[in-house]
Amino acid sequence: QVQLVESGGGLVQPGGSLRLSCAASGSIFSINAMGWYRQAPGKQRELVATITSGGSTNVADFVEGRITISRDNARNTVYLQLNSLKPEDTAVYYCNAEARLLGSIYRLEDYWGQGTQVTVSS
């Protein structure tokens, strides 16, 4: 199994910044893409940004120019720098990883973290 542990959420004023981190651990053979999704109350979970092991990124239009996603492959960790935060960015942010486990290296599976709350309010 793969465990994803997120950190860095919290309460921030509009215009502020936060940096989220997500570290993967467990019986990992390799990790393909890692990314961040968010879910606001009453809404569906949506993609924020993803990054491949090679560093290619995919960023949602609604955060384009306000976020940076990065990754430390040696530490199996993905980061999300959130800038110029708006009240509508308030949501639970979930980390995701596509990973292959030791012992089943031909099987690619999705893993999710428990989520970290980001609240943007004055």
Tab-separated table of C-alpha atoms in Angstrom:
chain	number	residue	atom	x	y	z
A	1	GLN	CA	0.000	0.000	0.000
A	2	VAL	CA	0.896	3.638	-0.394
A	3	GLN	CA	0.279	6.246	2.278
A	4	LEU	CA	-0.005	9.903	1.313
A	5	VAL	CA	0.329	12.451	4.087
A	6	GLU	CA	-0.570	16.070	3.334
A	7	SER	CA	0.398	19.125	5.322
A	8	GLY	CA	0.387	22.888	5.018
A	9	GLY	CA	-3.286	23.765	4.922
A	10	GLY	CA	-4.843	26.403	7.120
A	11	LEU	CA	-6.603	29.737	7.322
A	12	VAL	CA	-5.275	32.556	5.175
A	13	GLN	CA	-6.543	35.992	4.224
A	14	PRO	CA	-7.498	36.821	0.635
A	15	GLY	CA	-4.374	37.559	-1.363
A	16	GLY	CA	-2.260	35.383	0.876
A	17	SER	CA	-0.193	32.292	0.148
A	18	LEU	CA	0.109	28.724	1.348
A	19	ARG	CA	2.408	25.849	0.504
A	20	LEU	CA	0.977	22.343	0.620
A	21	SER	CA	3.160	19.259	0.854
A	22	CYS	CA	2.358	15.599	0.285
A	23	ALA	CA	4.769	12.787	1.067
A	24	ALA	CA	4.226	9.258	-0.213
A	25	SER	CA	5.487	6.231	1.651
A	26	GLY	CA	5.018	2.476	1.637
A	27	SER	CA	5.949	-0.402	-0.597
A	28	ILE	CA	6.550	1.802	-3.611
A	29	PHE	CA	8.238	0.587	-6.771
A	30	SER	CA	7.616	3.756	-8.731
A	31	ILE	CA	5.304	6.753	-8.903
A	32	ASN	CA	4.064	8.174	-12.195
A	33	ALA	CA	2.001	11.319	-11.845
A	34	MET	CA	1.353	13.085	-8.561
A	35	GLY	CA	-1.130	15.845	-8.155
A	36	TRP	CA	-3.595	17.907	-6.205
A	37	TYR	CA	-7.375	17.958	-6.364
A	38	ARG	CA	-9.821	19.968	-4.320
A	39	GLN	CA	-13.409	19.656	-3.175
A	40	ALA	CA	-15.487	22.529	-1.892
A	41	PRO	CA	-18.688	21.939	0.118
A	42	GLY	CA	-21.501	20.827	-2.156
A	43	LYS	CA	-19.231	20.545	-5.178
A	44	GLN	CA	-17.484	17.730	-7.002
A	45	ARG	CA	-13.806	17.060	-6.576
A	46	GLU	CA	-11.810	18.858	-9.269
A	47	LEU	CA	-8.264	18.730	-10.555
A	48	VAL	CA	-5.963	21.553	-9.493
A	49	ALA	CA	-2.645	20.432	-10.944
A	50	THR	CA	-0.602	17.345	-11.716
A	51	ILE	CA	3.068	16.681	-12.372
A	52	THR	CA	4.736	13.662	-13.938
A	53	SER	CA	7.958	12.063	-12.781
A	54	GLY	CA	9.634	13.872	-15.655
A	55	GLY	CA	8.342	17.254	-14.523
A	56	SER	CA	5.570	17.865	-17.049
A	57	THR	CA	2.673	19.735	-15.487
A	58	ASN	CA	-1.029	20.129	-16.077
A	59	VAL	CA	-2.689	23.093	-14.339
A	60	ALA	CA	-6.385	23.931	-14.145
A	61	ASP	CA	-7.441	27.184	-15.780
A	62	PHE	CA	-8.933	28.570	-12.571
A	63	VAL	CA	-5.534	28.577	-10.824
A	64	GLU	CA	-3.302	29.245	-13.838
A	65	GLY	CA	-0.713	31.884	-12.899
A	66	ARG	CA	-1.447	31.593	-9.182
A	67	ILE	CA	0.013	28.196	-8.364
A	68	THR	CA	3.236	26.277	-8.781
A	69	ILE	CA	3.380	22.510	-8.555
A	70	SER	CA	6.744	20.862	-7.978
A	71	ARG	CA	8.070	17.495	-7.003
A	72	ASP	CA	11.022	15.858	-5.274
A	73	ASN	CA	11.264	12.397	-6.800
A	74	ALA	CA	13.933	11.265	-4.346
A	75	ARG	CA	11.565	11.998	-1.449
A	76	ASN	CA	8.356	10.947	-3.244
A	77	THR	CA	6.968	14.353	-2.309
A	78	VAL	CA	4.835	16.812	-4.241
A	79	TYR	CA	4.334	20.461	-3.369
A	80	LEU	CA	1.672	22.992	-4.269
A	81	GLN	CA	2.447	26.678	-3.832
A	82	LEU	CA	-0.795	28.660	-3.751
A	83	ASN	CA	-0.566	32.428	-4.251
A	84	SER	CA	-3.070	35.275	-4.522
A	85	LEU	CA	-5.635	33.108	-2.792
A	86	LYS	CA	-9.319	33.922	-3.178
A	87	PRO	CA	-12.288	32.958	-0.987
A	88	GLU	CA	-13.435	30.633	-3.770
A	89	ASP	CA	-10.232	28.632	-3.312
A	90	THR	CA	-11.614	27.441	0.016
A	91	ALA	CA	-11.798	23.651	-0.135
A	92	VAL	CA	-10.296	20.420	1.093
A	93	TYR	CA	-7.192	19.766	-0.983
A	94	TYR	CA	-6.364	16.128	-1.703
A	95	CYS	CA	-3.075	14.659	-2.840
A	96	ASN	CA	-3.111	11.934	-5.477
A	97	ALA	CA	-0.429	9.552	-6.715
A	98	GLU	CA	-0.370	6.954	-9.465
A	99	ALA	CA	1.956	4.272	-8.155
A	100	ARG	CA	3.236	0.781	-8.722
A	101	LEU	CA	3.911	-1.357	-5.677
A	102	LEU	CA	6.778	-3.693	-5.021
A	103	GLY	CA	5.478	-7.143	-5.869
A	104	SER	CA	2.991	-5.844	-8.465
A	105	ILE	CA	5.072	-3.592	-10.642
A	106	TYR	CA	2.879	-4.029	-13.726
A	107	ARG	CA	-0.209	-2.676	-11.961
A	108	LEU	CA	-0.700	1.084	-11.761
A	109	GLU	CA	-3.109	2.240	-9.061
A	110	ASP	CA	-4.468	5.525	-7.724
A	111	TYR	CA	-3.871	6.530	-4.121
A	112	TRP	CA	-5.348	9.442	-2.186
A	113	GLY	CA	-4.392	11.367	0.893
A	114	GLN	CA	-6.813	12.247	3.684
A	115	GLY	CA	-7.048	15.881	2.586
A	116	THR	CA	-6.000	19.177	4.094
A	117	GLN	CA	-8.355	22.098	4.625
A	118	VAL	CA	-7.582	25.437	2.994
A	119	THR	CA	-9.780	28.313	4.110
A	120	VAL	CA	-9.462	31.755	2.560
A	121	SER	CA	-11.275	34.355	4.588
A	122	SER	CA	-10.798	37.771	6.115
